[in-house]
CSV table of C-alpha atoms in Angstrom, one decimal:
chain,number,residue,atom,x,y,z
A,23,MET,CA,-19.4,-28.2,-25.5
A,24,VAL,CA,-18.3,-26.5,-22.3
A,25,ALA,CA,-16.4,-23.2,-22.3
A,26,LYS,CA,-14.3,-22.0,-19.4
A,27,ILE,CA,-12.8,-18.5,-19.3
A,28,LYS,CA,-10.0,-17.5,-16.9
A,29,SER,CA,-8.6,-14.0,-16.6
A,30,GLY,CA,-5.2,-13.1,-15.1
A,31,LYS,CA,-2.2,-10.8,-14.9
A,32,SER,CA,0.5,-12.9,-16.5
A,33,LEU,CA,0.6,-13.5,-20.2
A,34,ILE,CA,3.9,-15.3,-19.9
A,35,GLY,CA,2.4,-17.6,-17.3
A,36,ALA,CA,-0.5,-18.6,-19.5
A,37,LEU,CA,1.8,-19.1,-22.5
A,38,ASN,CA,4.3,-21.1,-20.5
A,39,TYR,CA,1.6,-23.4,-19.2
A,40,ASN,CA,0.7,-24.4,-22.8
A,41,GLU,CA,4.2,-24.5,-24.1
A,42,ASN,CA,5.3,-26.7,-21.3
A,43,LYS,CA,2.5,-29.1,-22.2
A,44,VAL,CA,3.8,-29.1,-25.8
A,45,LYS,CA,7.3,-29.9,-24.6
A,46,ALA,CA,5.9,-32.8,-22.5
A,47,GLY,CA,4.1,-34.2,-25.5
A,48,LYS,CA,0.7,-33.4,-24.0
A,49,ALA,CA,-0.4,-30.6,-26.3
A,50,LYS,CA,0.4,-29.0,-29.7
A,51,LEU,CA,-0.2,-25.6,-31.2
A,52,ILE,CA,-2.7,-26.2,-34.1
A,53,ALA,CA,-3.4,-22.6,-35.2
A,54,VAL,CA,-3.0,-18.9,-34.5
A,55,SER,CA,-4.9,-15.7,-35.4
A,56,GLY,CA,-3.6,-12.2,-35.7
A,57,TYR,CA,0.1,-13.2,-36.3
A,58,VAL,CA,2.2,-12.4,-39.4
A,59,LYS,CA,3.9,-15.9,-39.4
A,60,SER,CA,2.2,-19.3,-39.5
A,61,HIS,CA,1.9,-21.2,-36.3
A,62,GLU,CA,4.7,-23.6,-37.4
A,63,LYS,CA,7.2,-20.8,-37.8
A,64,LEU,CA,6.5,-18.9,-34.6
A,65,SER,CA,9.2,-18.9,-31.8
A,66,PHE,CA,8.3,-18.6,-28.2
A,67,TYR,CA,9.2,-14.9,-28.2
A,68,ASP,CA,7.2,-14.3,-31.4
A,69,LYS,CA,4.1,-15.6,-29.6
A,70,LEU,CA,4.8,-13.7,-26.4
A,71,PHE,CA,5.8,-10.4,-27.9
A,72,ARG,CA,2.6,-10.0,-30.0
A,73,LEU,CA,0.5,-10.3,-26.9
A,74,THR,CA,2.7,-8.2,-24.5
A,75,ASP,CA,2.9,-5.5,-27.2
A,76,LEU,CA,-0.8,-4.9,-26.9
A,77,ALA,CA,-1.0,-5.4,-23.2
A,78,GLY,CA,1.8,-2.8,-22.7
A,79,ARG,CA,-0.4,-0.1,-24.4
A,80,ASN,CA,-2.6,0.0,-21.3
A,81,PHE,CA,-0.6,0.3,-18.1
A,82,ARG,CA,-3.7,0.9,-16.0
A,83,THR,CA,-5.3,-2.5,-16.7
A,84,LYS,CA,-3.5,-5.1,-14.6
A,85,THR,CA,-5.8,-8.0,-15.6
A,86,ASN,CA,-4.7,-8.3,-19.3
A,87,THR,CA,-4.6,-12.1,-19.8
A,88,VAL,CA,-7.4,-14.3,-21.1
A,89,HIS,CA,-6.9,-18.1,-21.0
A,90,LEU,CA,-9.9,-20.1,-22.0
A,91,SER,CA,-10.7,-23.6,-22.9
A,92,LEU,CA,-13.4,-25.3,-25.1
A,93,ASN,CA,-14.2,-28.9,-23.9
A,94,PHE,CA,-16.1,-31.5,-26.0
A,95,ASP,CA,-17.8,-34.8,-25.2
A,96,ILE,CA,-15.5,-37.8,-25.0
A,97,SER,CA,-17.5,-39.5,-27.8
A,98,GLU,CA,-16.8,-36.7,-30.3
A,99,GLN,CA,-14.0,-37.2,-32.8
A,100,ILE,CA,-13.0,-33.7,-33.9
A,101,ASP,CA,-10.0,-33.0,-36.3
A,102,ASP,CA,-7.7,-30.0,-36.0
A,103,ASP,CA,-9.4,-28.1,-38.8
A,104,LYS,CA,-12.8,-28.4,-37.2
A,105,LEU,CA,-11.4,-27.4,-33.8
A,106,THR,CA,-9.8,-24.3,-35.4
A,107,ALA,CA,-13.0,-23.4,-37.1
A,108,ILE,CA,-15.0,-23.8,-33.8
A,109,ALA,CA,-12.4,-21.6,-32.0
A,110,ASP,CA,-12.5,-18.9,-34.6
A,111,VAL,CA,-16.3,-18.7,-34.5
A,112,TYR,CA,-16.3,-18.7,-30.7
A,113,MET,CA,-13.8,-15.9,-30.5
A,114,LYS,CA,-15.8,-13.9,-32.9
A,115,LYS,CA,-19.0,-14.4,-31.0
A,116,ILE,CA,-17.5,-13.2,-27.7
A,117,GLY,CA,-15.9,-10.1,-29.3
A,118,PHE,CA,-12.2,-11.3,-29.7
A,119,GLU,CA,-12.1,-11.8,-33.4
A,120,CYS,CA,-9.6,-8.9,-33.9
A,121,GLN,CA,-7.4,-10.0,-31.0
A,122,PRO,CA,-4.2,-12.2,-31.6
A,123,TYR,CA,-4.7,-15.6,-30.1
A,124,LEU,CA,-3.0,-19.0,-30.0
A,125,ILE,CA,-5.0,-22.3,-30.2
A,126,TYR,CA,-3.5,-25.3,-28.4
A,127,LYS,CA,-5.0,-28.8,-28.6
A,128,HIS,CA,-4.4,-30.8,-25.4
A,129,PHE,CA,-4.1,-34.5,-24.9
A,130,ASP,CA,-4.0,-34.6,-21.1
A,131,ALA,CA,-7.6,-35.6,-20.4
A,132,GLY,CA,-10.0,-38.2,-21.7
A,133,HIS,CA,-12.1,-35.8,-23.6
A,134,PRO,CA,-11.1,-33.6,-26.6
A,135,HIS,CA,-10.4,-30.0,-25.7
A,136,ILE,CA,-8.4,-26.9,-26.7
A,137,HIS,CA,-6.9,-23.9,-24.9
A,138,ILE,CA,-6.8,-20.4,-26.3
A,139,VAL,CA,-4.4,-17.7,-25.0
A,140,THR,CA,-5.0,-14.0,-25.8
A,141,THR,CA,-5.2,-10.6,-24.3
A,142,ASN,CA,-8.2,-8.3,-23.7
A,143,ILE,CA,-6.2,-5.1,-24.5
A,144,GLU,CA,-7.0,-3.9,-28.0
A,145,ALA,CA,-4.7,-2.1,-30.5
A,146,ASP,CA,-6.1,1.3,-29.5
A,147,ALA,CA,-5.3,0.5,-25.9
A,148,ASN,CA,-9.0,0.0,-25.0
A,149,ARG,CA,-9.9,-2.8,-22.7
A,150,ILE,CA,-12.4,-5.5,-23.6
A,151,SER,CA,-14.6,-5.9,-20.5
A,152,LEU,CA,-14.6,-9.3,-18.9
A,153,HIS,CA,-17.4,-8.6,-16.5
A,154,ASN,CA,-20.0,-11.4,-16.7
A,155,ILE,CA,-18.6,-12.5,-20.0
A,156,GLY,CA,-19.2,-16.1,-19.2
A,157,ARG,CA,-22.9,-15.8,-18.4
A,158,LEU,CA,-23.9,-13.0,-20.7
A,159,VAL,CA,-21.7,-13.6,-23.8
A,160,SER,CA,-20.0,-17.1,-23.7
A,161,GLU,CA,-23.1,-19.1,-22.8
A,162,PRO,CA,-25.2,-17.9,-25.7
A,163,ALA,CA,-22.2,-18.4,-28.0
A,164,ARG,CA,-21.6,-21.9,-26.8
A,165,LYS,CA,-25.2,-22.9,-27.4
A,166,GLU,CA,-25.2,-21.4,-30.9
A,167,ILE,CA,-21.9,-23.2,-31.8
A,168,GLU,CA,-23.3,-26.6,-30.5
A,169,LEU,CA,-26.1,-26.3,-33.0
A,170,GLU,CA,-24.0,-24.8,-35.8
A,171,PHE,CA,-21.4,-27.6,-35.7
A,172,GLY,CA,-23.7,-30.4,-34.6
A,173,LEU,CA,-21.9,-30.9,-31.2
A,174,ILE,CA,-23.3,-32.8,-28.3
A,175,GLN,CA,-25.1,-30.2,-26.1
A,176,ALA,CA,-23.8,-29.7,-22.6
A,177,GLU,CA,-27.3,-29.7,-21.1
A,178,SER,CA,-28.0,-33.2,-22.3
A,179,LYS,CA,-25.1,-34.5,-20.2
A,180,LYS,CA,-26.0,-32.9,-16.9
A,181,ASN,CA,-28.1,-35.6,-15.4
A,182,LEU,CA,-26.1,-38.7,-16.6
A,183,ASN,CA,-24.3,-39.1,-13.3
A,184,LYS,CA,-27.2,-39.0,-10.9
A,185,GLN,CA,-28.0,-42.7,-11.0
A,186,ILE,CA,-25.0,-45.0,-11.3
A,187,ASP,CA,-24.9,-48.7,-10.9
A,188,PRO,CA,-22.2,-49.4,-8.2
A,189,ALA,CA,-21.0,-52.5,-10.1
A,190,GLN,CA,-20.1,-50.2,-13.0
A,191,VAL,CA,-17.8,-48.0,-11.0
A,192,LYS,CA,-14.2,-48.9,-11.9
A,193,PRO,CA,-10.9,-47.3,-11.0
A,194,LEU,CA,-10.1,-44.2,-13.0
A,195,VAL,CA,-7.6,-44.7,-15.9
A,196,TYR,CA,-6.4,-41.3,-16.7
A,197,GLY,CA,-6.7,-40.4,-20.4
A,198,SER,CA,-9.0,-43.3,-21.3
A,199,THR,CA,-12.2,-41.7,-20.2
A,200,ASP,CA,-13.7,-38.3,-19.4
A,201,THR,CA,-11.8,-37.5,-16.2
A,202,LYS,CA,-14.4,-35.2,-14.6
A,203,ARG,CA,-17.3,-37.5,-15.4
A,204,THR,CA,-15.5,-40.7,-14.1
A,205,MET,CA,-14.3,-38.8,-11.1
A,206,THR,CA,-17.8,-37.6,-10.3
A,207,ASN,CA,-19.2,-41.1,-10.5
A,208,ILE,CA,-16.5,-42.5,-8.2
A,209,VAL,CA,-16.5,-39.8,-5.6
A,210,ASN,CA,-20.3,-39.8,-5.3
A,211,GLU,CA,-20.3,-43.6,-5.0
A,212,VAL,CA,-17.6,-43.7,-2.3
A,213,ILE,CA,-19.4,-41.0,-0.3
A,214,HIS,CA,-22.7,-42.9,-0.6
A,215,GLN,CA,-21.4,-46.4,0.1
A,216,TYR,CA,-18.5,-46.1,2.6
A,217,LYS,CA,-18.4,-45.2,6.3
A,218,PHE,CA,-15.4,-43.0,7.2
A,219,THR,CA,-14.6,-40.4,9.8
A,220,SER,CA,-11.7,-38.3,8.4
A,221,LEU,CA,-10.1,-37.0,5.2
A,222,PRO,CA,-7.3,-39.6,5.3
A,223,GLU,CA,-9.8,-42.4,5.7
A,224,PHE,CA,-11.8,-41.0,2.8
A,225,ASN,CA,-8.7,-40.9,0.7
A,226,ALA,CA,-7.8,-44.5,1.6
A,227,VAL,CA,-10.9,-45.5,-0.3
A,228,LEU,CA,-10.5,-43.0,-3.2
A,229,LYS,CA,-7.0,-44.2,-3.8
A,230,LEU,CA,-8.4,-47.6,-4.6
A,231,TYR,CA,-10.0,-45.9,-7.5
A,232,ASN,CA,-6.9,-43.7,-8.5
A,233,ILE,CA,-8.2,-40.5,-7.0
A,234,GLU,CA,-7.1,-38.3,-4.1
A,235,ALA,CA,-8.8,-35.4,-2.3
A,236,ASP,CA,-6.4,-32.6,-1.5
A,237,ARG,CA,-6.7,-29.4,0.7
A,238,GLY,CA,-3.4,-27.9,-0.5
A,239,ALA,CA,-0.4,-26.8,1.5
A,240,LYS,CA,-1.1,-25.7,5.0
A,241,GLU,CA,0.1,-22.2,4.3
A,242,SER,CA,-2.0,-21.9,1.1
A,243,VAL,CA,-5.2,-19.8,0.8
A,244,MET,CA,-7.2,-22.8,-0.3
A,245,TYR,CA,-6.3,-24.7,3.0
A,246,ASP,CA,-7.1,-21.6,5.0
A,247,LYS,CA,-10.5,-21.3,3.4
A,248,ALA,CA,-11.2,-25.0,3.8
A,249,GLY,CA,-11.1,-25.6,0.0
A,250,LEU,CA,-10.9,-29.0,-1.5
A,251,ARG,CA,-9.8,-30.4,-4.9
A,252,TYR,CA,-9.7,-33.8,-6.5
A,253,TRP,CA,-6.6,-35.3,-8.3
A,254,ALA,CA,-6.4,-38.2,-10.7
A,255,LEU,CA,-3.6,-40.7,-9.9
A,256,ASP,CA,-1.6,-42.9,-12.2
A,257,ASN,CA,-0.6,-46.5,-11.5
A,258,GLN,CA,2.2,-45.3,-9.3
A,259,ALA,CA,-0.2,-43.2,-7.2
A,260,LYS,CA,1.3,-40.0,-8.6
A,261,ARG,CA,-0.9,-37.0,-9.5
A,262,VAL,CA,-1.6,-36.4,-13.2
A,263,GLY,CA,-3.4,-33.8,-15.1
A,264,VAL,CA,-5.3,-30.8,-13.7
A,265,PRO,CA,-7.2,-31.1,-10.3
A,266,ILE,CA,-11.0,-30.6,-10.3
A,267,LYS,CA,-12.5,-28.4,-7.6
A,268,ALA,CA,-15.0,-30.0,-5.3
A,269,SER,CA,-17.6,-27.3,-6.3
A,270,ALA,CA,-17.3,-28.4,-9.9
A,271,ILE,CA,-18.3,-32.0,-9.2
A,272,TYR,CA,-22.0,-33.0,-9.1
A,273,SER,CA,-23.2,-33.1,-5.5
A,274,LYS,CA,-20.4,-30.7,-4.6
A,275,PRO,CA,-18.3,-32.9,-2.2
A,276,THR,CA,-16.7,-30.0,-0.4
A,277,LEU,CA,-14.9,-30.3,2.9
A,278,ARG,CA,-18.0,-29.0,4.7
A,279,LEU,CA,-20.1,-31.7,3.2
A,280,LEU,CA,-17.5,-34.4,4.1
A,281,GLU,CA,-17.3,-33.2,7.7
A,282,GLU,CA,-21.0,-34.0,8.0
A,283,ARG,CA,-20.3,-37.5,6.6
A,284,PHE,CA,-17.5,-37.9,9.1
A,285,LEU,CA,-19.9,-37.5,12.0
A,286,LEU,CA,-22.4,-40.0,10.4
A,287,GLY,CA,-19.6,-42.5,9.6
A,288,GLU,CA,-18.5,-42.5,13.3
A,289,TYR,CA,-22.0,-43.8,14.2
A,290,LEU,CA,-22.6,-46.2,11.3
A,291,ARG,CA,-19.3,-48.1,11.5
A,292,LYS,CA,-19.5,-49.0,15.2
A,293,PRO,CA,-21.3,-52.4,14.7
A,294,PHE,CA,-18.4,-53.6,12.4
A,295,LYS,CA,-15.5,-52.7,14.7
A,296,ASP,CA,-15.1,-56.1,16.5
A,297,LYS,CA,-15.5,-58.0,13.3
A,298,VAL,CA,-12.7,-56.1,11.6
A,299,LYS,CA,-10.4,-56.6,14.6
A,300,SER,CA,-11.1,-60.3,14.6
A,301,ARG,CA,-10.1,-60.7,11.0
A,302,ILE,CA,-7.0,-58.6,11.5
A,303,ASP,CA,-6.0,-60.8,14.4
A,304,ASN,CA,-6.4,-63.9,12.3
A,305,ALA,CA,-4.4,-62.4,9.5
A,306,ILE,CA,-1.5,-61.2,11.6
A,307,SER,CA,-1.1,-64.6,13.3
A,308,LYS,CA,-0.2,-66.1,10.0
A,309,ALA,CA,2.2,-63.4,8.7
A,310,SER,CA,6.0,-63.1,9.1
A,311,THR,CA,6.4,-60.0,6.8
A,312,LYS,CA,4.4,-56.9,6.1
A,313,ASP,CA,3.6,-58.2,2.6
A,314,GLN,CA,2.4,-61.5,3.9
A,315,PHE,CA,0.2,-59.6,6.4
A,316,ILE,CA,-1.3,-57.5,3.5
A,317,ASP,CA,-2.0,-60.7,1.5
A,318,GLU,CA,-3.7,-62.4,4.5
A,319,LEU,CA,-5.9,-59.3,5.0
A,320,LYS,CA,-6.8,-59.4,1.3
A,321,LYS,CA,-8.0,-63.0,1.7
A,322,ARG,CA,-10.3,-61.8,4.4
A,323,GLY,CA,-11.8,-58.9,2.4
A,324,ILE,CA,-9.7,-56.2,4.0
A,325,LYS,CA,-7.4,-53.8,2.2
A,326,GLY,CA,-4.4,-52.8,4.5
A,327,MET,CA,-2.8,-49.6,3.5
A,328,PHE,CA,0.5,-48.5,5.3
A,329,ARG,CA,1.4,-44.8,5.1
A,330,GLU,CA,5.1,-43.8,4.6
A,331,ASN,CA,6.9,-40.5,4.8
A,332,ALA,CA,9.4,-39.2,2.2
A,333,GLU,CA,12.2,-41.2,4.0
A,334,GLY,CA,10.2,-44.5,3.7
A,335,ARG,CA,9.4,-44.6,7.4
A,336,ILE,CA,5.9,-46.1,8.2
A,337,TYR,CA,3.9,-43.9,10.3
A,338,GLY,CA,0.3,-45.1,10.0
A,339,VAL,CA,-2.0,-47.8,8.7
A,340,THR,CA,-5.6,-47.8,7.5
A,341,TYR,CA,-7.9,-50.8,7.1
A,342,VAL,CA,-10.6,-50.7,4.5
A,343,ASP,CA,-13.3,-53.4,4.9
A,344,LEU,CA,-14.4,-53.9,1.3
A,345,GLU,CA,-17.2,-56.2,2.3
A,346,ASN,CA,-18.9,-54.0,4.9
A,347,LYS,CA,-17.7,-50.7,3.3
A,348,VAL,CA,-16.2,-49.4,6.6
A,349,VAL,CA,-12.8,-47.7,7.1
A,350,PHE,CA,-10.7,-47.7,10.3
A,351,ASN,CA,-7.4,-46.0,11.1
A,352,GLY,CA,-5.3,-48.6,12.9
A,353,SER,CA,-4.9,-46.6,16.1
A,354,GLU,CA,-8.7,-46.2,16.3
A,355,LEU,CA,-9.1,-50.0,16.7
A,356,GLY,CA,-6.7,-50.0,19.6
A,357,LYS,CA,-3.0,-49.8,20.3
A,358,ASN,CA,-2.4,-53.3,19.1
A,359,TYR,CA,-3.6,-52.3,15.6
A,360,SER,CA,-1.5,-49.3,15.1
A,361,ALA,CA,1.2,-49.3,12.4
A,362,ALA,CA,4.1,-49.6,14.9
A,363,SER,CA,2.4,-52.4,16.9
A,364,THR,CA,1.5,-54.3,13.8
A,365,ILE,CA,5.0,-54.2,12.4
A,366,ASN,CA,6.5,-55.3,15.7
A,367,THR,CA,4.1,-58.3,15.9
A,368,VAL,CA,5.0,-59.3,12.3
A,369,GLN,CA,8.7,-59.0,13.1
A,370,ASN,CA,8.3,-61.0,16.3
A,371,ASN,CA,6.6,-63.7,14.3
A,372,ALA,CA,9.5,-63.8,11.9
A,373,GLU,CA,12.1,-63.9,14.7
A,374,THR,CA,10.2,-66.7,16.5
A,375,ASN,CA,10.1,-68.8,13.3
A,376,SER,CA,13.8,-68.0,12.6
A,377,GLN,CA,14.8,-69.1,16.2
A,378,TYR,CA,12.8,-72.3,15.9
A,379,TYR,CA,14.2,-73.4,12.6
A,380,GLY,CA,17.7,-72.2,13.5
A,381,SER,CA,17.6,-74.3,16.7
A,382,ILE,CA,16.9,-77.4,14.7
A,383,GLY,CA,19.9,-77.0,12.3
A,384,ASP,CA,22.7,-79.6,12.9
A,385,GLN,CA,21.4,-80.4,16.3
A,386,GLY,CA,17.9,-81.0,14.8
A,387,LYS,CA,19.4,-83.4,12.3
A,388,ASP,CA,21.1,-85.4,15.0
A,389,LEU,CA,17.9,-85.4,17.0
A,390,GLN,CA,16.0,-86.6,13.9
A,391,ILE,CA,18.5,-89.4,13.4
A,392,GLU,CA,18.3,-90.4,17.0
A,393,ASN,CA,14.5,-90.5,16.9
A,394,THR,CA,14.7,-92.6,13.7
A,395,LEU,CA,17.2,-95.1,15.3
A,396,GLU,CA,15.2,-95.3,18.4
A,397,SER,CA,12.0,-95.9,16.5
A,398,ASN,CA,13.7,-98.6,14.4
A,399,SER,CA,15.1,-100.2,17.6
A,400,LYS,CA,11.7,-100.2,19.3
A,401,PHE,CA,10.2,-101.8,16.2
A,402,SER,CA,12.9,-104.5,16.1
A,403,ARG,CA,12.5,-105.2,19.8
A,404,SER,CA,8.7,-105.5,19.4
A,405,ILE,CA,9.1,-108.1,16.7
A,406,LEU,CA,11.7,-110.0,18.7
A,407,ASP,CA,9.6,-109.9,21.9
A,408,GLU,CA,6.6,-111.1,19.9
A,409,LEU,CA,8.5,-114.1,18.5
A,410,LEU,CA,10.0,-115.1,21.8
A,411,SER,CA,6.9,-114.6,24.0
A,412,PRO,CA,5.5,-117.9,25.4
A,413,THR,CA,2.1,-117.1,24.0
A,414,ASP,CA,3.5,-116.9,20.5
A,415,LEU,CA,5.5,-120.1,20.9
A,416,SER,CA,2.4,-121.9,22.2
A,417,GLY,CA,0.5,-120.6,19.3
A,418,SER,CA,3.1,-121.8,16.9
A,419,GLU,CA,3.1,-125.3,18.4
A,420,ASN,CA,-0.7,-125.5,18.2
A,421,LEU,CA,-0.5,-124.4,14.6
A,422,PHE,CA,2.2,-127.1,13.9
A,423,GLU,CA,0.0,-129.8,15.5
A,424,ARG,CA,-3.1,-128.7,13.5
A,425,ARG,CA,-1.2,-128.9,10.2
A,426,LYS,CA,0.2,-132.3,11.2
A,427,LYS,CA,-3.3,-133.7,11.9
A,428,LYS,CA,-4.6,-132.4,8.5
A,429,LYS,CA,-1.8,-134.3,6.8
A,430,ARG,CA,-2.7,-137.5,8.6
A,431,ARG,CA,-6.4,-137.1,7.6
A,432,LYS,CA,-5.4,-136.7,4.0
A,433,ILE,CA,-3.3,-139.8,4.1
A,434,ASN,CA,-6.1,-141.9,5.8
A,435,LEU,CA,-8.4,-140.7,3.0
C-alpha cells in the first residue's frame, strides 16, 4: 500500500475534485465518518458544511484541508467494506479518528485506490499538525496496516522495474494496468533505447506508447522552474487521468536529465541520418497523398508524424526510425524534408499524375484506337508481303514439286 497526503487551503476544491469524478462515473462515495446521515443520504452541502464548520473555528490557520489517497497493488481485489475498514484504521493511526471524513473509491487508474477528504481543524478549534506527518506518522501506519490486512508491501515492489525486457514493453492502455508502473517501464525504455535531441522528438516516441511529457503552460510556475510531468493518453491521443511527476518515476526522468540525453542523442544519431533520408526519398516518390506517404514510410520501418495546430494546419513533421531507434525532426534532415516541402512534393506528384491521366482522356482513347488500327494494318501487310514475296512463291513451288514426286513414287511402288 502507498499513502499520499496533500494539504491545502480549499475544502470546496478537494470536495469538488471527488464529486466531479463521481458525476463522470469514475468514482463513488463508499463511506463517511463523523456525519449524522449515512453516505447515501448526504447532499453536496451536507458534506461541505460539516467540514467548513470546523475549519471556520480557526481563522488563523489557512491550511485547513487534508486530501489523501491510499493506493493498492493492481493484483489486489479489495471490496468496499475492506477498503472502508482500512481507511478507518489508517485515519485512527495518524490521529484523525475524531475528524469527519469522506471516503471515495476511484476507478480512474489501473490499480485500486481510495481518496479521503477531511480537515485538520478540531472541534475545539485546535489544529492537527501536518509537519512531517508523512514520514513520522503515515509511514509507520502504512506498514502496520499492510501486515494487519495482509496487503502487498510497497517495499517489495520497488525494484520490479529496474530490469525490463524491451520486447515486453507495450503501449499503455489506461485503466487496464497500473498506470505508474507501466509508464515507468515505457519511459525508461524509450530513454535507454532511442536517440533524440529535443522534448518534441522525445514525445514523438512516447506517443507511440500512449504517453506524453508536458512542461505545462509557458506562464505556469512548473514551466518556469523547468518541471516535467507525464500524462497517459487514450486512443484519440487525449490526456486521461492524473499526470505523474517526473520525480515520482523510477530513474527520475526530469527535464534536466533529458537535456543531457539530448546532447548525447545529437552525437549518436549522426551515422543514421543519410539512411533515413534515403528511405524517405524512396517513400515520397511513390506517394500522391499524405496518407500514402505515411504508409510508404511504414513499409520502410519509419513512423511519420505530422503535427497540426488547433485549426488543422500542418506545421511540422517528425520521423521515427523504429529499426535504428533514432528520431529526426523533418527540418533537421534538410529543407526538402520539412513538413511544408514534403506536402508540396506529394501534391506535385498528385498533380502530375492527374495531368497525365487527364491528357489521355478522349484523346487518349482515339490514340489507342489509332495505334491498334495501325498495328493491325502492319500485321496484315506483313502477311500479304510474305505471301507475295518471290522467295515465298519459289518456296511454294518447290514444296508443290516435292509433294508431286512423292505421289509418283507411291504409284510406282
